[in-house]
């Protein structure tokens, strides 16, 4: 278990002797979650006169919109109003970076499921019934549709220009390498499947203002986009979010469409309007993790060391750019994963298709980039007849080989010692021999084993987003309220930030409370994304709490008769270091109020040392790297294609953990979510109509408790962060999603046992039973 850091006592110290960070504490709202008392956006008591909105969706994947029969829709029971693109008073755009994503379709239908109109009715069901009349209400002329990334790539149809990142001379290295491997592969997308769907509730306020409750990871962006759609200024829009029932990136940019429509309707009708979409409509309207297609050529030596690599990464972006540019940039920056690539040429293509616009998802392109190199190294090992772990270890970054293709040095590299420890604790080599013996005597059931590492860069790869603000209020009874720009989506961000503030002021955790995210309190915030929530907001809150403590110190020193540098804030009191005098924190702040000492403060933090050239894809985009590794053992039924994860051993680097219990929970959840992406979550579109066929839980299979590893061993690697992060911790949200690469490659290892020595099974991802059977058939011929 991680131990808290020791801090010196003094003006700039965090002096709690009863530490509030580095200890396991329950999620601040866990008891509310399990009792059903936690309030989500749909649980907010509806104001008198609340109306409900529903969306009419395009029945075509591509077409020219001729008209919408608004009169037909208005005649339906309960309908109060119908909105089309013509009714948007400001900009008809909800795209976060490129203004290419209309709120409501205007002229062109871009994908099957695109919102064309909004019905506002007295009842949600009545609104949905009227909205569902899209086929009768929409007149459109069909146009040819492009439905796959490969098809779009073949005709050069992209949402942004191609990206290229290179180092050395890949072509020369390939030409001179003793061995060469060419391959093509693809990995599918992934639905975020947040338990709380997309929802916004807009309430008109006096003097042309609006209060918007929105389930979003990015309240400030919702504020800005709503203001643009309304033709207003940002100060007229207040966005609040107490919590989300999951986000995983799906509520970073794509909550904007729902927020804008609810806001426009509420302002136009001067009545509260709620827009909560049905799960099927959510699937059909919103995007998800980008699926990637790959084409690669690699050269390597007899020991499996990579000498040169060239790869095309083709992402399916959907009909608009959304966040596809930074997703592809992160994929290119994570293709190296934990490995030194002396000569490499990467080409990123963001394909434009007539499907939902894909967006952020936990990992944000990093998993798609790193997965490619893992598949390549596995193929290299199999062709050479070597243990894939050995090939991975031979390619690890080492001293003198620590510069990434984008020019950042890999500092504080933990990958070798972390992997060595996991190899030992998991019994990897002994189990490898046991599995070989089992497979030799088992004709139907086959076992597989794989170990995969992770090196993941932490920071937004857009430099200006790496900033955060916070407010800390100390009340005269000694209680504390903290507000920050991050959003709570179940990950425990509010718990960690409250722990940081409690630690800084030497208070019990119960004395500090976090309030709802609110654009009227902390302005111009970044999205809670890129695993930066605790890093940024924790530092900002620490800054605010430290300012308050510094203001209190002169008064405390005078009351206790000691020097300021001899004060200890601990256990809800302030005392002299020699123990001769003490005063309760409550009494101290009450006296401070009487002496007109400011008891609230703002805090701010900007991540230092970052720079990035987006044109050249060079710079220092990450504050630090998080490391990890996992060993997975699976059992495959070669007659049915079914798989089971028998055991998973995970060792993950979170630095000096702020809250080990929460961090272990995040690692476990990320592992299972990543396992779902690579084994069961398959997205299927109709090849002619473009309809997403897997748009409900009946056809789209997320992992359940039954899919968790039967034996799940998760441990935190106990090395403090070398960088000055919040209490030397490291981010934990996204990096562990890459750990279940080990599951996919263990399945591939099991399938390889069905074929001849050195065979390389063509296993697709997700590795559904059908994909497993196809791979078994391919190596068994």
Coordinates of N, CA and C in Angstrom, one line a residue, residues 535-617:
X535 N -4.8 16.0 -11.2 CA -3.5 16.7 -11.4 C -3.8 18.2 -11.4
X536 N -4.8 18.6 -12.3 CA -5.0 20.1 -12.4 C -5.8 20.7 -11.3
X537 N -7.0 20.1 -11.0 CA -7.9 20.6 -10.0 C -7.4 20.4 -8.6
X538 N -6.7 19.3 -8.4 CA -6.1 19.1 -7.1 C -5.0 20.2 -6.8
X539 N -4.2 20.5 -7.8 CA -3.2 21.6 -7.6 C -3.8 23.0 -7.4
X540 N -4.9 23.2 -8.1 CA -5.6 24.5 -8.0 C -6.2 24.6 -6.6
X541 N -6.8 23.6 -6.1 CA -7.5 23.6 -4.8 C -6.4 23.7 -3.7
X542 N -5.3 23.0 -3.9 CA -4.2 23.1 -3.0 C -3.7 24.6 -2.9
X543 N -3.6 25.2 -4.0 CA -3.1 26.6 -4.1 C -4.1 27.5 -3.3
X544 N -5.4 27.3 -3.5 CA -6.3 28.2 -2.8 C -6.3 27.9 -1.3
X545 N -6.2 26.6 -0.8 CA -6.2 26.3 0.6 C -4.9 26.8 1.2
X546 N -3.8 26.7 0.5 CA -2.5 27.2 1.0 C -2.5 28.7 1.3
X547 N -3.2 29.5 0.4 CA -3.3 30.9 0.6 C -4.0 31.2 1.9
X548 N -5.1 30.5 2.1 CA -5.9 30.7 3.4 C -5.0 30.4 4.6
X549 N -4.3 29.3 4.5 CA -3.5 28.9 5.7 C -2.4 29.9 5.9
X550 N -1.8 30.5 4.9 CA -0.8 31.5 5.0 C -1.4 32.7 5.7
X551 N -2.6 33.1 5.4 CA -3.3 34.2 6.0 C -3.6 34.0 7.5
X552 N -3.8 32.7 7.8 CA -4.1 32.4 9.2 C -2.9 32.3 10.1
X553 N -1.8 32.1 9.5 CA -0.6 31.8 10.3 C -0.1 32.9 11.2
X554 N -0.1 34.2 10.8 CA 0.3 35.3 11.7 C -0.6 35.4 12.9
X555 N -1.9 35.2 12.7 CA -2.8 35.3 13.8 C -2.6 34.1 14.8
X556 N -2.4 32.9 14.2 CA -2.2 31.7 15.0 C -0.9 31.8 15.8
X557 N 0.2 32.3 15.2 CA 1.4 32.5 15.9 C 1.3 33.5 17.0
X558 N 0.6 34.5 16.8 CA 0.4 35.5 17.9 C -0.4 34.9 19.0
X559 N -1.5 34.2 18.7 CA -2.3 33.6 19.8 C -1.6 32.5 20.5
X560 N -0.7 31.8 19.9 CA 0.0 30.7 20.5 C 1.4 31.0 21.0
X561 N 1.8 32.2 20.7 CA 3.1 32.7 21.2 C 4.3 31.9 20.7
X562 N 4.3 31.7 19.4 CA 5.4 31.0 18.8 C 5.6 31.6 17.4
X563 N 6.7 31.1 16.7 CA 6.9 31.6 15.4 C 6.0 30.9 14.3
X564 N 5.8 31.6 13.2 CA 5.0 31.0 12.2 C 5.5 29.7 11.6
X565 N 6.9 29.6 11.6 CA 7.5 28.3 11.1 C 7.4 27.2 12.1
X566 N 6.9 27.5 13.3 CA 6.7 26.4 14.3 C 5.3 25.9 14.5
X567 N 4.4 26.4 13.5 CA 3.0 26.0 13.6 C 2.7 24.6 12.9
X568 N 1.8 23.9 13.5 CA 1.4 22.6 12.9 C -0.1 22.7 12.8
X569 N -0.6 22.5 11.6 CA -2.0 22.4 11.3 C -2.3 20.9 11.2
X570 N -3.1 20.4 12.2 CA -3.3 18.9 12.2 C -4.4 18.5 13.1
X571 N -5.2 17.5 12.6 CA -6.3 17.0 13.4 C -7.4 18.0 13.8
X572 N -7.6 19.0 13.0 CA -8.6 20.0 13.3 C -8.2 21.0 14.3
X573 N -6.9 21.1 14.6 CA -6.4 22.2 15.4 C -5.1 22.7 14.9
X574 N -4.7 23.9 15.5 CA -3.4 24.5 15.2 C -2.6 24.5 16.5
X575 N -1.4 24.0 16.5 CA -0.6 24.0 17.7 C 0.9 24.3 17.4
X576 N 1.5 24.7 18.5 CA 2.9 24.9 18.4 C 3.6 23.6 18.3
X577 N 4.7 23.6 17.5 CA 5.4 22.3 17.3 C 5.9 21.7 18.5
X578 N 6.2 22.4 19.6 CA 6.7 21.8 20.8 C 5.6 21.4 21.7
X579 N 4.3 21.5 21.3 CA 3.2 21.0 22.0 C 2.8 21.8 23.2
X580 N 3.3 23.1 23.4 CA 3.0 23.9 24.6 C 1.7 24.6 24.5
X581 N 1.2 24.8 23.3 CA -0.1 25.5 23.1 C -0.8 25.0 21.9
X582 N -2.1 25.2 21.9 CA -3.0 24.7 20.8 C -4.3 25.5 20.7
X583 N -4.8 25.6 19.6 CA -6.2 26.2 19.4 C -6.9 25.5 18.3
X584 N -8.2 25.3 18.5 CA -8.9 24.5 17.5 C -9.0 25.4 16.2
X585 N -9.1 24.7 15.1 CA -9.2 25.4 13.8 C -10.5 26.2 13.8
X586 N -11.5 25.7 14.3 CA -12.8 26.5 14.4 C -12.6 27.8 15.2
X587 N -12.0 27.7 16.3 CA -11.8 28.9 17.1 C -10.9 29.9 16.4
X588 N -9.8 29.4 15.7 CA -8.9 30.2 15.0 C -9.6 31.0 13.9
X589 N -10.5 30.3 13.1 CA -11.1 31.0 12.0 C -12.2 32.0 12.5
X590 N -12.8 31.7 13.6 CA -13.8 32.6 14.2 C -13.1 33.9 14.6
X591 N -11.9 33.8 15.2 CA -11.1 35.0 15.6 C -10.6 35.7 14.3
X592 N -10.3 34.9 13.3 CA -9.8 35.6 12.1 C -10.9 36.4 11.4
X593 N -12.1 35.9 11.5 CA -13.2 36.7 10.9 C -13.4 38.0 11.7
X594 N -13.3 37.9 13.0 CA -13.4 39.2 13.8 C -12.3 40.2 13.5
X595 N -11.2 39.6 13.0 CA -10.1 40.5 12.7 C -10.0 40.8 11.2
X596 N -11.1 40.5 10.5 CA -11.3 40.8 9.1 C -10.2 40.2 8.2
X597 N -9.8 39.0 8.5 CA -8.9 38.2 7.7 C -9.7 37.4 6.6
X598 N -9.3 37.5 5.4 CA -10.1 36.8 4.3 C -10.0 35.3 4.5
X599 N -11.2 34.7 4.5 CA -11.3 33.2 4.8 C -11.7 32.5 3.6
X600 N -11.6 33.1 2.4 CA -11.8 32.3 1.2 C -10.7 32.7 0.2
X601 N -10.5 31.9 -0.8 CA -9.5 32.2 -1.7 C -9.7 31.5 -3.0
X602 N -9.2 32.0 -4.1 CA -9.2 31.3 -5.4 C -7.8 30.6 -5.5
X603 N -7.7 29.6 -6.3 CA -6.5 29.0 -6.6 C -6.4 28.7 -8.1
X604 N -5.2 28.6 -8.6 CA -5.0 28.4 -10.1 C -3.7 27.6 -10.3
X605 N -3.8 26.8 -11.3 CA -2.6 25.9 -11.7 C -2.5 25.8 -13.2
X606 N -1.3 25.9 -13.7 CA -1.0 25.6 -15.1 C 0.2 24.7 -15.1
X607 N 0.0 23.6 -15.9 CA 1.1 22.6 -15.9 C 2.3 23.2 -16.6
X608 N 3.4 23.1 -15.9 CA 4.7 23.7 -16.4 C 5.4 22.8 -17.5
X609 N 6.2 23.5 -18.3 CA 7.1 22.8 -19.2 C 6.6 22.2 -20.5
X610 N 5.3 22.5 -20.8 CA 4.7 21.9 -22.0 C 4.9 22.8 -23.2
X611 N 5.2 22.2 -24.3 CA 5.1 22.9 -25.6 C 4.9 21.9 -26.7
X612 N 4.3 22.3 -27.8 CA 3.9 21.4 -28.8 C 3.7 22.1 -30.2
X613 N 4.4 21.6 -31.2 CA 4.2 22.2 -32.5 C 3.3 21.2 -33.3
X614 N 2.0 21.7 -33.5 CA 1.0 20.8 -34.1 C 1.3 20.6 -35.5
X615 N 2.0 21.5 -36.2 CA 2.3 21.2 -37.6 C 3.4 20.2 -37.8
X616 N 4.4 20.2 -36.9 CA 5.5 19.3 -37.1 C 5.4 18.1 -36.2
X617 N 4.4 18.1 -35.3 CA 4.2 17.0 -34.3 C 5.4 16.7 -33.5

